XYZ file of C-alpha atoms in Angstrom:
717
model
C 0.772 -7.680 -5.279
C 2.878 -7.568 -2.125
C 2.378 -3.819 -1.824
C 3.210 -2.687 1.653
C 0.518 -1.984 3.850
C 3.285 -0.909 6.076
C 3.093 1.967 3.630
C -0.659 2.253 4.081
C 0.051 1.778 7.771
C 2.530 4.646 7.594
C 0.149 6.676 5.445
C -2.776 6.333 7.800
C -0.733 7.732 10.687
C -1.579 11.063 9.215
C -2.055 13.391 12.134
C -0.073 15.571 15.605
C 2.499 16.893 18.538
C 3.651 16.752 22.151
C 6.255 18.949 23.788
C 9.596 17.259 23.510
C 10.265 15.064 26.514
C 13.458 15.201 28.495
C 15.884 12.514 27.360
C 19.059 10.860 28.337
C 21.289 9.657 25.519
C 22.688 6.362 26.775
C 25.619 4.903 24.908
C 24.114 1.457 24.878
C 20.608 0.211 24.383
C 19.120 -1.430 27.456
C 18.351 -4.428 25.238
C 22.063 -5.247 25.201
C 21.902 -5.717 28.956
C 19.354 -8.488 28.433
C 21.260 -10.662 25.996
C 21.471 -13.419 28.615
C 17.739 -14.017 28.140
C 17.460 -17.270 26.243
C 15.945 -16.830 22.795
C 13.642 -19.453 21.256
C 15.343 -22.013 19.072
C 13.283 -23.486 16.264
C 13.517 -27.218 15.684
C 15.549 -28.111 12.590
C 13.811 -30.549 10.267
C 15.848 -30.643 7.056
C 13.907 -30.597 3.801
C 15.700 -30.836 0.482
C 14.405 -28.673 -2.360
C 15.888 -29.544 -5.750
C 15.507 -27.854 -9.128
C 17.886 -27.201 -12.052
C 20.319 -29.691 -10.510
C 20.671 -27.489 -7.427
C 19.627 -28.688 -3.971
C 18.822 -26.318 -1.133
C 18.280 -27.611 2.392
C 15.594 -25.723 4.277
C 15.732 -26.594 7.976
C 12.659 -24.518 8.826
C 10.314 -25.413 5.999
C 7.984 -27.039 8.531
C 7.017 -23.635 9.922
C 4.548 -23.288 7.036
C 2.190 -25.712 8.809
C -0.305 -23.122 10.055
C -2.414 -25.655 11.974
C 0.567 -27.347 13.644
C 0.461 -26.625 17.426
C 4.281 -26.559 17.489
C 4.261 -23.719 14.964
C 1.867 -21.712 17.118
C 3.991 -22.500 20.180
C 7.098 -21.235 18.399
C 5.390 -17.986 17.361
C 4.079 -17.485 20.891
C 7.544 -18.160 22.306
C 9.024 -15.540 19.993
C 6.361 -13.069 21.103
C 7.186 -13.779 24.743
C 10.907 -13.317 24.072
C 10.213 -10.028 22.279
C 8.133 -8.853 25.218
C 10.899 -9.721 27.678
C 13.593 -8.045 25.604
C 11.453 -4.929 25.222
C 9.928 -4.960 28.725
C 11.975 -1.941 29.829
C 10.259 0.049 27.062
C 6.725 -0.920 28.098
C 5.943 2.407 29.719
C 7.707 4.193 26.886
C 5.625 2.320 24.304
C 2.483 3.290 26.193
C 3.627 6.895 26.221
C 4.429 6.840 22.499
C 1.040 5.305 21.790
C -0.810 7.935 23.818
C 1.328 10.636 22.243
C 0.522 9.492 18.699
C -3.128 8.911 19.545
C -3.229 12.340 21.171
C -2.363 13.999 17.877
C -5.449 12.544 16.231
C -8.711 14.421 16.504
C -11.018 11.704 17.792
C -14.237 13.455 16.796
C -13.548 13.935 13.128
C -15.344 13.936 9.803
C -14.310 13.708 6.181
C -15.062 16.364 3.618
C -18.440 15.410 2.096
C -18.630 14.545 -1.581
C -21.768 14.540 -3.709
C -22.917 11.580 -5.775
C -26.330 10.931 -7.346
C -28.150 13.462 -5.185
C -26.564 12.615 -1.827
C -23.627 13.961 0.156
C -21.512 11.136 1.604
C -19.498 11.422 4.826
C -17.165 9.336 6.967
C -16.910 10.228 10.647
C -15.153 9.042 13.784
C -16.339 9.488 17.343
C -14.265 9.883 20.487
C -13.004 6.576 21.841
C -14.170 4.574 18.830
C -11.857 2.547 16.614
C -13.985 2.344 13.479
C -15.722 4.757 11.107
C -19.384 5.611 10.739
C -20.520 5.912 7.108
C -23.454 8.234 6.528
C -25.115 10.503 3.960
C -27.381 13.528 3.594
C -29.945 13.981 0.861
C -29.642 16.984 -1.418
C -28.024 19.409 0.985
C -25.551 19.356 3.860
C -28.277 20.815 6.071
C -30.415 17.699 5.595
C -30.820 15.059 8.290
C -27.904 12.627 8.486
C -28.670 9.020 7.570
C -26.307 6.452 9.094
C -25.622 3.719 6.548
C -23.071 1.691 8.525
C -21.725 2.067 12.037
C -18.662 -0.163 11.783
C -18.120 0.034 15.554
C -21.361 -1.920 16.011
C -20.497 -4.424 13.296
C -17.003 -5.025 14.727
C -17.843 -5.395 18.418
C -17.792 -9.213 18.433
C -14.607 -9.615 16.389
C -10.887 -9.258 17.159
C -10.456 -8.108 13.548
C -13.021 -6.429 11.329
C -12.726 -4.552 8.086
C -15.351 -3.142 5.745
C -14.314 -3.391 2.116
C -15.861 -1.599 -0.829
C -19.240 0.065 -0.302
C -21.632 0.720 -3.175
C -25.110 2.232 -3.243
C -27.675 1.126 -5.806
C -28.605 3.591 -8.586
C -31.979 4.282 -6.925
C -30.149 5.120 -3.646
C -32.170 2.549 -1.694
C -29.733 -0.367 -1.220
C -26.183 -0.678 0.100
C -23.747 -3.486 -0.724
C -20.517 -3.833 1.244
C -17.822 -6.393 1.990
C -16.774 -7.564 5.442
C -13.564 -9.383 6.417
C -13.334 -10.841 9.931
C -10.118 -12.833 9.485
C -7.695 -10.325 7.888
C -6.975 -12.395 4.796
C -8.858 -10.033 2.485
C -11.543 -12.618 1.833
C -14.784 -10.670 2.010
C -18.405 -11.677 2.394
C -20.695 -9.278 0.552
C -23.658 -8.110 2.633
C -26.684 -6.004 1.683
C -28.694 -3.423 3.593
C -32.015 -1.751 2.828
C -31.297 1.944 3.391
C -35.001 2.852 3.469
C -35.887 0.494 6.336
C -32.452 0.042 7.920
C -32.858 -3.725 7.773
C -30.180 -6.172 6.665
C -31.082 -8.255 3.620
C -30.577 -12.019 3.875
C -28.332 -12.310 0.790
C -24.690 -13.199 1.570
C -21.966 -13.802 -0.985
C -18.773 -15.396 0.436
C -15.154 -15.550 -0.761
C -15.125 -12.294 -2.735
C -12.847 -9.294 -3.153
C -15.480 -7.256 -1.307
C -16.832 -5.105 -4.128
C -20.348 -5.389 -5.567
C -21.068 -3.497 -8.794
C -24.707 -2.536 -9.363
C -26.452 -2.821 -12.689
C -28.855 0.004 -13.456
C -31.898 -2.165 -12.650
C -31.092 -2.063 -8.886
C -31.491 -5.857 -8.798
C -28.281 -7.334 -10.175
C -24.717 -6.993 -8.904
C -21.451 -8.268 -10.351
C -18.559 -9.391 -8.158
C -15.186 -11.192 -8.233
C -14.453 -14.505 -6.487
C -11.049 -15.718 -5.331
C -9.506 -19.154 -5.880
C -7.560 -21.186 -3.334
C -4.467 -18.984 -3.885
C -6.599 -15.878 -3.142
C -6.296 -14.753 -6.766
C -9.554 -13.202 -8.065
C -10.361 -15.305 -11.131
C -14.143 -15.468 -11.585
C -16.797 -12.817 -12.159
C -20.355 -13.710 -11.157
C -23.738 -12.038 -11.516
C -26.071 -12.134 -8.521
C -29.774 -11.283 -8.464
C -30.948 -9.874 -5.164
C -33.233 -12.241 -3.280
C -31.698 -15.426 -4.677
C -29.092 -17.715 -3.047
C -25.489 -17.118 -4.052
C -25.273 -20.754 -5.152
C -27.556 -19.786 -8.054
C -25.309 -16.945 -9.209
C -24.302 -16.935 -12.860
C -20.648 -17.291 -13.826
C -19.948 -14.525 -16.327
C -16.178 -14.780 -16.746
C -13.409 -17.122 -15.644
C -9.726 -16.303 -16.078
C -7.852 -19.309 -17.472
C -4.319 -17.857 -17.423
C -2.855 -18.295 -13.934
C -0.669 -15.208 -14.369
C -3.759 -12.980 -14.696
C -6.329 -11.766 -12.165
C -9.845 -10.472 -12.797
C -11.865 -7.546 -11.450
C -15.088 -5.686 -12.206
C -16.159 -2.048 -11.899
C -18.589 0.521 -13.306
C -17.673 3.421 -15.550
C -17.953 6.943 -14.139
C -20.560 7.558 -16.832
C -22.678 4.766 -15.220
C -23.267 3.392 -18.722
C -20.999 0.333 -18.580
C -20.155 -2.595 -16.324
C -16.504 -3.358 -17.047
C -14.620 -6.615 -16.507
C -10.858 -6.276 -16.439
C -8.094 -8.874 -16.513
C -4.562 -7.873 -15.640
C -1.027 -9.009 -15.064
C 2.201 -7.051 -14.785
C 2.689 -6.600 -18.526
C -0.789 -6.879 -20.020
C -4.423 -5.926 -19.492
C -7.714 -6.378 -21.318
C -11.259 -5.105 -20.788
C -14.794 -6.156 -21.678
C -17.874 -3.970 -21.315
C -21.604 -4.487 -20.880
C -24.413 -1.932 -21.060
C -25.413 -1.472 -17.395
C -29.063 -1.217 -18.486
C -28.875 -4.808 -19.740
C -27.220 -6.871 -16.969
C -28.121 -10.243 -18.517
C -26.612 -9.296 -21.882
C -23.262 -10.250 -23.374
C -19.989 -8.482 -22.625
C -17.943 -7.270 -25.613
C -14.180 -6.956 -25.833
C -12.452 -3.565 -26.013
C -9.021 -4.840 -27.085
C -7.831 -8.453 -26.636
C -4.781 -8.968 -24.461
C -1.349 -8.884 -26.001
C 1.898 -9.623 -24.266
C 3.472 -6.279 -23.351
C 0.392 -4.169 -24.153
C -0.843 -2.275 -21.111
C -3.937 -0.128 -21.189
C -6.755 1.252 -19.064
C -10.083 2.735 -20.133
C -12.517 5.499 -19.180
C -15.839 6.204 -20.886
C -17.145 9.657 -21.758
C -19.774 10.680 -24.306
C -19.464 8.481 -27.358
C -15.812 7.567 -26.768
C -13.469 5.508 -24.648
C -10.299 7.219 -23.494
C -7.343 4.876 -23.216
C -4.115 5.263 -21.270
C -1.617 2.899 -22.884
C 2.035 2.022 -23.263
C 1.575 1.145 -26.939
C 4.743 2.557 -28.524
C 5.056 4.705 -25.390
C 7.270 3.659 -22.467
C 5.864 6.446 -20.256
C 2.321 5.944 -21.588
C 0.174 8.181 -23.767
C -3.530 8.949 -24.008
C -5.692 7.738 -26.889
C -9.388 7.870 -27.730
C -11.614 5.585 -29.759
C -15.305 5.437 -30.716
C -17.232 3.412 -28.146
C -18.354 0.958 -30.841
C -14.953 0.590 -32.562
C -12.505 -0.088 -29.751
C -9.642 -2.263 -30.983
C -6.223 -0.641 -31.050
C -6.293 -0.012 -34.808
C -9.039 2.548 -34.076
C -7.121 4.391 -31.358
C -6.248 8.035 -32.017
C -3.703 10.005 -30.036
C -4.875 12.702 -27.606
C -1.740 13.171 -25.460
C 1.575 12.027 -26.975
C 4.331 10.103 -25.258
C 7.003 12.171 -23.516
C 10.376 10.813 -22.556
C 10.596 12.855 -19.350
C 6.954 12.651 -18.187
C 5.073 9.592 -16.955
C 1.325 9.740 -17.607
C -0.070 8.201 -14.414
C -3.800 8.735 -14.683
C -6.784 10.726 -15.937
C -10.050 12.190 -14.653
C -12.708 13.162 -17.175
C -15.305 15.925 -16.820
C -17.909 17.488 -19.113
C -15.609 20.347 -20.115
C -12.204 19.232 -18.845
C -9.630 16.468 -18.969
C -7.441 16.236 -15.868
C -4.126 14.418 -16.168
C -1.898 13.143 -13.383
C 1.686 13.346 -14.646
C 4.924 12.514 -12.864
C 8.005 14.578 -13.677
C 11.259 14.625 -11.728
C 9.665 12.338 -9.188
C 6.701 14.598 -8.347
C 3.095 14.227 -9.512
C 1.689 17.293 -11.262
C -1.981 17.910 -12.074
C -2.621 19.167 -15.599
C -5.958 20.802 -16.445
C -6.834 20.496 -20.124
C -10.149 22.010 -21.277
C -11.719 20.277 -24.237
C -11.643 23.752 -25.726
C -9.184 26.410 -24.600
C -5.769 26.788 -23.004
C -4.428 24.193 -20.590
C -2.509 24.804 -17.344
C -0.886 23.063 -14.380
C -1.923 23.581 -10.747
C 0.816 25.467 -8.889
C 1.303 24.157 -5.343
C 4.265 26.379 -4.468
C 6.541 23.593 -3.158
C 9.280 21.504 -4.720
C 8.510 18.236 -2.934
C 4.915 17.281 -2.264
C 2.203 14.707 -2.865
C -0.803 15.805 -4.959
C -3.638 13.686 -6.276
C -7.197 13.890 -7.523
C -9.669 12.817 -4.872
C -13.318 11.710 -5.156
C -14.839 13.220 -8.298
C -17.960 11.191 -9.213
C -19.752 13.904 -11.193
C -19.104 14.907 -14.823
C -20.877 18.250 -15.076
C -18.772 20.461 -12.797
C -15.933 22.961 -13.005
C -14.727 21.956 -9.550
C -11.987 19.362 -9.083
C -11.590 17.773 -5.639
C -7.895 17.296 -4.920
C -5.678 16.157 -2.064
C -2.308 17.587 -1.097
C 0.347 16.966 1.531
C 4.075 17.146 2.048
C 6.459 15.913 4.712
C 5.714 19.079 6.722
C 2.122 19.741 5.588
C -0.733 17.560 6.907
C -3.188 16.056 4.409
C -5.239 18.841 2.907
C -8.388 18.738 0.781
C -9.137 21.467 -1.751
C -11.796 22.258 -4.302
C -10.043 23.682 -7.348
C -12.046 25.669 -9.873
C -10.692 24.562 -13.227
C -12.047 27.671 -14.945
C -11.108 30.470 -12.534
C -8.069 28.639 -11.092
C -9.330 29.448 -7.611
C -8.367 27.077 -4.799
C -10.774 26.639 -1.863
C -9.392 25.018 1.277
C -11.995 22.577 2.564
C -10.050 20.855 5.299
C -6.546 20.309 6.567
C -6.074 17.341 8.865
C -5.968 18.816 12.336
C -2.871 17.783 14.255
C -3.392 18.210 17.982
C -0.790 18.733 20.665
C 0.841 21.958 19.535
C 2.001 20.964 16.069
C 3.507 23.799 14.048
C 4.662 23.105 10.508
C 7.342 25.779 10.924
C 9.088 23.538 13.461
C 10.031 21.071 10.724
C 12.191 21.238 7.624
C 12.010 19.094 4.504
C 14.531 18.841 1.700
C 14.929 17.104 -1.631
C 18.380 15.536 -1.949
C 20.044 13.586 -4.740
C 22.461 10.711 -4.217
C 24.752 9.321 -6.890
C 24.392 5.548 -7.184
C 27.384 3.349 -7.977
C 26.407 3.093 -11.654
C 26.138 6.872 -12.015
C 22.340 7.146 -11.740
C 20.988 9.989 -9.575
C 18.530 8.796 -6.909
C 16.176 11.322 -5.237
C 15.787 11.372 -1.465
C 13.047 13.181 0.460
C 14.004 14.049 4.023
C 12.343 15.739 6.991
C 13.657 16.709 10.415
C 12.994 19.060 13.322
C 14.373 22.560 12.871
C 16.792 21.907 15.763
C 18.303 18.902 13.998
C 22.066 19.272 13.635
C 23.543 18.268 10.292
C 26.921 17.563 11.835
C 27.148 13.797 11.514
C 26.024 13.142 15.079
C 22.302 12.480 14.709
C 20.207 9.341 14.096
C 18.376 8.921 10.794
C 15.734 6.415 9.686
C 15.827 5.567 5.975
C 12.670 4.105 4.443
C 11.950 2.717 0.965
C 9.831 0.253 -0.968
C 11.194 -0.137 -4.489
C 8.939 -2.649 -6.250
C 5.920 -2.975 -8.564
C 6.434 0.529 -9.913
C 4.887 1.867 -6.692
C 6.103 5.416 -6.154
C 6.726 6.493 -2.562
C 5.732 10.142 -2.396
C 6.891 12.600 0.303
C 3.892 12.115 2.573
C 3.021 13.494 5.999
C 2.755 11.359 9.128
C 1.702 12.673 12.517
C 3.050 9.522 14.193
C 6.467 10.229 12.673
C 6.663 13.412 14.754
C 7.460 11.206 17.755
C 10.763 10.362 16.068
C 11.480 13.833 14.731
C 10.882 15.446 18.124
C 13.450 13.102 19.622
C 16.256 13.999 17.254
C 15.717 11.582 14.359
C 15.633 12.588 10.730
C 13.383 10.558 8.443
C 14.217 9.998 4.779
C 12.520 8.248 1.872
C 14.874 6.850 -0.766
C 13.101 6.942 -4.141
C 14.994 3.939 -5.428
C 14.639 2.052 -8.693
C 11.827 -0.464 -8.740
C 9.392 2.356 -8.046
C 8.205 4.644 -10.808
C 9.138 8.049 -9.403
C 11.385 8.998 -12.315
C 9.303 7.387 -15.046
C 8.629 3.914 -16.361
C 12.322 3.215 -16.933
C 12.854 3.633 -13.172
C 10.622 0.620 -12.652
C 12.088 -1.421 -15.505
C 15.577 -0.836 -14.111
C 14.576 -2.237 -10.719
C 12.849 -5.543 -11.482
C 13.588 -8.987 -12.951
C 17.301 -9.256 -13.810
C 17.809 -5.625 -12.737
C 16.462 -6.138 -9.209
C 19.805 -5.630 -7.485
C 19.728 -1.984 -8.567
C 16.989 -1.554 -5.954
C 19.248 -2.800 -3.174
C 22.330 -0.958 -4.393
C 20.389 2.303 -4.612
C 19.235 1.994 -1.010
C 22.730 1.253 0.253
C 24.184 4.122 -1.780
C 21.538 6.502 -0.411
C 22.450 5.418 3.112
C 26.135 6.038 2.492
C 25.330 9.416 0.933
C 23.354 10.517 4.003
C 26.241 9.567 6.265
C 28.792 11.292 4.016
C 26.674 14.471 3.916
C 26.403 14.385 7.735
C 22.635 13.894 7.875
C 23.319 10.739 9.876
C 25.995 9.539 12.223
C 27.833 6.569 10.759
C 26.779 4.463 13.756
C 23.239 5.846 13.901
C 21.762 4.905 10.527
C 18.545 2.890 10.703
C 16.434 1.244 8.010
C 12.788 0.300 7.624
C 10.661 -1.319 4.944
C 7.743 -3.680 4.630
C 6.394 -6.413 2.370
C 8.474 -6.093 -0.813
C 10.226 -3.346 1.145
C 10.937 -6.059 3.731
C 12.694 -7.992 0.973
C 14.766 -4.838 0.525
C 15.609 -4.872 4.228
C 16.693 -8.509 4.120
C 18.845 -7.940 1.048
C 20.661 -4.861 2.351
C 21.230 -6.575 5.693
C 22.998 -9.398 3.865
C 24.910 -7.062 1.556
C 25.954 -4.349 4.028
C 25.155 -5.448 7.576
C 27.736 -3.007 8.921
C 25.900 0.056 7.557
C 22.797 -0.226 9.760
C 22.529 0.183 13.520
C 19.027 -1.245 13.491
C 16.417 -2.502 11.029
C 12.657 -2.972 11.168
C 11.370 -5.390 8.527
C 7.570 -5.441 8.470
C 5.745 -8.412 6.904
C 8.910 -9.063 4.852
C 8.920 -11.026 1.594
C 12.233 -12.764 2.274
C 11.893 -16.375 1.070
C 11.692 -15.393 -2.572
C 12.841 -18.579 -4.303
C 10.669 -21.019 -2.357
C 7.602 -18.787 -2.595
C 7.974 -18.130 -6.318
C 8.303 -21.881 -6.926
C 5.095 -22.645 -5.003
C 2.100 -21.891 -7.216
C -0.320 -22.697 -4.372
C 0.767 -19.581 -2.474
C -1.266 -16.402 -3.067
C 0.123 -14.015 -5.673
C 2.912 -16.263 -6.960
C 1.955 -16.892 -10.580
C 0.878 -13.321 -11.178
C 4.288 -12.030 -10.177
C 6.614 -13.835 -12.563
C 6.952 -10.587 -14.529
C 8.038 -8.756 -11.384
C 10.654 -11.147 -10.006
C 11.095 -13.703 -12.778
C 9.960 -17.303 -12.942
C 12.506 -19.444 -11.057
C 11.357 -22.492 -13.010
C 13.666 -20.954 -15.617
C 17.290 -21.398 -14.561
C 18.413 -17.866 -15.454
C 15.877 -16.388 -13.050
C 16.430 -19.087 -10.454
C 20.133 -18.287 -10.275
C 19.572 -14.538 -10.145
C 16.834 -14.618 -7.499
C 18.854 -17.087 -5.428
C 21.788 -14.661 -5.460
C 19.791 -12.062 -3.480
C 16.925 -13.960 -1.793
C 17.388 -12.861 1.850
C 16.502 -16.181 3.457
C 18.842 -18.125 1.191
C 21.700 -15.646 1.621
C 21.805 -15.620 5.424
C 25.406 -16.315 6.484
C 27.461 -16.755 9.624
C 28.355 -13.094 10.184
C 27.373 -10.060 12.224
C 23.951 -8.553 11.536
C 22.389 -5.328 12.825
C 19.758 -5.275 15.559
C 16.522 -6.356 13.910
C 12.809 -6.275 14.664
C 10.644 -8.352 12.334
C 6.841 -8.131 12.293
C 4.223 -10.378 10.717
C 0.582 -11.421 10.993
C -0.595 -15.000 11.349
C -3.347 -14.476 8.766
C -1.293 -12.509 6.257
C -2.558 -13.188 2.731
C 0.167 -11.194 0.960
C 3.352 -12.472 2.605
C 2.693 -15.661 4.535
C 3.741 -15.512 8.208
C 6.241 -18.355 7.780
C 8.584 -16.310 5.615
C 9.586 -13.902 8.412
C 9.386 -16.722 10.978
C 11.797 -18.915 8.998
C 14.091 -15.960 8.352
C 14.325 -15.123 12.054
C 14.979 -18.776 12.914
C 17.814 -18.979 10.396
C 19.294 -15.632 11.424
C 19.211 -16.702 15.054
C 21.017 -19.930 14.148
C 23.792 -18.386 12.043
C 24.441 -14.795 13.090
C 27.651 -14.206 15.020
C 26.797 -10.908 16.731
C 25.242 -10.057 20.096
C 22.634 -7.717 18.605
C 18.936 -8.115 19.435
C 16.797 -10.104 16.991
C 13.072 -9.948 17.705
C 9.988 -11.383 16.003
C 6.549 -9.905 16.635
C 3.582 -11.897 15.298
C 0.107 -10.408 15.482
C -1.906 -13.566 16.048
C -5.187 -11.870 15.080
C -4.230 -9.895 11.974
C -2.828 -10.068 8.473
C -0.773 -7.968 6.086
C -2.153 -4.585 7.137
C -1.846 -5.199 10.863
C -4.587 -4.572 13.369
C -7.931 -3.146 12.322
C -9.103 0.058 13.951
C -7.473 3.452 13.708
C -5.816 3.359 17.151
C -4.989 -0.336 17.647
C -2.454 -0.322 14.826
C -0.588 2.547 16.500
C 0.551 0.063 19.141
C 2.767 -1.679 16.582
C 4.137 1.676 15.463
C 4.913 2.494 19.096
C 6.752 -0.837 19.384
C 8.835 -0.074 16.298
C 9.649 3.475 17.397
C 10.581 2.296 20.892
C 12.922 -0.230 19.267
C 14.671 2.470 17.236
C 14.814 4.989 20.091
C 16.169 2.417 22.523
C 18.908 1.472 20.063
C 19.712 5.171 19.664
C 20.098 5.433 23.429
C 17.272 7.927 23.692
C 15.617 6.511 26.771
C 13.197 8.827 28.476
C 13.688 9.555 32.173
C 10.670 11.812 32.520
C 8.093 13.522 30.336
């Protein structure tokens, strides 16, 4: 799934505030004074690509040769050009970086959660990029045991990421994944928590997660194929070489992927197989790791379901005869769909997103009118919803590993409220504030205003928009506005808080999220209406939201900016082709822009599993439709807005050559004098740099790009 980790990148910038610096609003970006700097020109090597009697000529196809020194030279040349074009913002970027970093409390600690007799914590220390994972036995007053200090693990690597961490049932062993390349290919490592020593076992080429059987000796894990699709589930016995591991399951359908996890009840190891329109699950008693898995419900085209175990039943969230999903239950030993009984019915106006099960309560995550609501349903007694007192917010259940409790751990934030953790008593309805992310530098939520707006799309559909701005923002059609969206995979973009974003808001920008079709904000139909042969609704919605914001004077007509990443980068490429005149500047992060060529290449990660999202271009109907919007294929000789494109050389989600080819073609054909810049992180992948501060440097680059285009160049601070 090409889910933006620009979004996770945006989401992790969750904390802070400096006094507003003195500005000068120049009429023209300084970049325009540098247009005599010679931009790199990629060599043209024509390659003909023919299917369905149609031949496309791709002059930059050769850029997919990752090991070719000329490719690396081209990427380095583009980086040098970007640096020269942005050199006047170097000090400004440094200031933005320090400003954003300064909002983050460097000595910080997560709210502890309890699991199997231990309290688990994540902490950060001043000046350190990576977390320290630790625990305390029995009580928070107990001595802290450091399980992993990621700063020590990462010190010899330019990129380092710890994947899933799992502790054995006897609390003595830790399994975790480590990625040192940024392609999300993890090696599973093991540590003895009693002695502090690393265990020799290593399991390469995994998704990073190791699922413990109840014997504390066996783990189950998923292995990726050459396209980075997880397709095999193995069983490993501690103390034996990984080459002796037992293959438990292999996915034969190249549109499906496989995964493995453990039920909250700890009773079952569960193997799942999924694609866009279908899932299936098999379970194994965790007390018997060498036993045989049994099927819950065999896959059927169009049947989606997920399972949770409690007591003597499985609870099943499914779309069976329910577009917005409903909740069913079934005896744990009679699990096929003919045994399913309804617990929560389908509702046309409510999307059932998820469930959390407790001894005495069922907690449902439901989305209505674009906002997630938390519904508390006792197994016996009257149900209720949690009242958060705001119209636009982001609420979610957090880490809740225990069954026998009346306390629900939840998270909450809005565009003006930093991430907040509560314990909610499901019986008394009492809400205990555990922690609100501290935002340093004088942040005051009262200085900012958020609104929920509604734009009318060209086909009459109403599209929600979440917007935030400083209280001094003037809604008179004179101000800059940055419009962000994603719009794919049914991924809903909630109105989240970002401390880094304050650096834009304090300088006169408004920031808006367009909740366009292709997401799932308004229910399952919102997703269905924005994929496959309806994909252009996604692009039209974004354009119509932009025009609405200009018409309603939230943005000056020459100061509207756009940003999106991954599949949201596809959105950026499409709207640039469709309405290049609407945007003053665009940032496209790790953009999925070469849709046809990628979806025809089954060797590329994620391709086959996404036919139900974009369509299979081996079928002419989908080929023609995708070709009609594919950003790379639709580049023309015309004026385009100023554009900054970012990518990572090791990106496993959207390969680096897609944005590189797109920039090369834009540079060849565009007729304007607007800046076009490509930034390639030569050490990172889809999520950018590792470390909580290093990735802020790319955010500072993007913000400096927007602010320079807006003529907001600082003269002193």
